[in-house]
């Protein structure tokens, strides 16, 4: 079946359609990873977006039951150069096309994804329509997607590893990846996942040893109404934030955020620890970033910087046990160079808990 992509910049692409035949619209973004399409597909941070894979061959090792990052994909659609319909891997249970059909996602194949990437890099914020109806191409009116976190956050508390001997972590869910939860559980923690709208009183009743602010989709300023409660929470517990969680921590302490020209989405982004000078390769997926000049008027200090564009990649509070990073130390997909940050956070929670109970 023929399918079409029309961009808000006016370009039209024609290719082969797979998956759900329903139209979809969303922000068009690109991911530069050579592998990890299953993790990308199921990452809630892509809610409301149409993902373009720059690597030409996608789907060649299929889809397994182990590498999902959420219960169901939140992205709107996929654009690929060459979709493999006959994957080969001992763990593969389905093809990418089959999974797209099962979850109602449209996939357009046979597209020059490098051309789309160049458009997004040049124009910045680009929206698209995926459709099988050519008659709809001329009438497409782009609509920015806003306030997507409520659609990917849990609706009620969920507790894991109830009898763990380690610290109890409250994971505030803005669209968390399963790998974050896995790292905390592997570190011996009891974890309670809480909705994004959690209040300070609810956290106090939970009596955790630490707070974890997850990744998630969208503009961090969409969550401005939550910042007051979140600030009260993190000021009273050891806290770590990732991606959107990092941006929210920065906002609540007086920093500002801005949209990147075309985002960081891929598995090989170098970041530098400004304290040690060591460089790490990281997995990233974000379209917004903390303004570096705004750190000067806040109680936060820079810990990591992006080697390529010098953007803020990590901060920590000057007096409280609060730290955050823009990149993904849990990886999946991507390198786990910075996985030690989970162990550092867990040790901080243990140390603080021991002082509290002494």
PDB file of C-alpha atoms in Angstrom, residues 269-272 279-280 305-311 313:
ATOM      1  CA  UNK A 269      26.224  11.771  22.506  1.00  0.00           C
ATOM      2  CA  UNK A 270      29.443  12.714  24.352  1.00  0.00           C
ATOM      3  CA  UNK A 271      29.154  14.545  27.680  1.00  0.00           C
ATOM      4  CA  UNK A 272      31.959  15.840  29.904  1.00  0.00           C
ATOM      5  CA  UNK A 279      34.075  12.221  28.879  1.00  0.00           C
ATOM      6  CA  UNK A 280      31.264   9.656  28.614  1.00  0.00           C
ATOM      7  CA  UNK A 305      28.254  19.608  29.659  1.00  0.00           C
ATOM      8  CA  UNK A 306      27.593  18.391  26.112  1.00  0.00           C
ATOM      9  CA  UNK A 307      30.871  18.104  24.203  1.00  0.00           C
ATOM     10  CA  UNK A 308      29.260  18.938  20.840  1.00  0.00           C
ATOM     11  CA  UNK A 309      27.131  22.012  21.539  1.00  0.00           C
ATOM     12  CA  UNK A 310      28.146  22.894  25.134  1.00  0.00           C
ATOM     13  CA  UNK A 311      24.555  22.564  26.379  1.00  0.00           C
ATOM     14  CA  UNK A 313      23.856  17.976  30.655  1.00  0.00           C
TER      15      UNK A 313
END
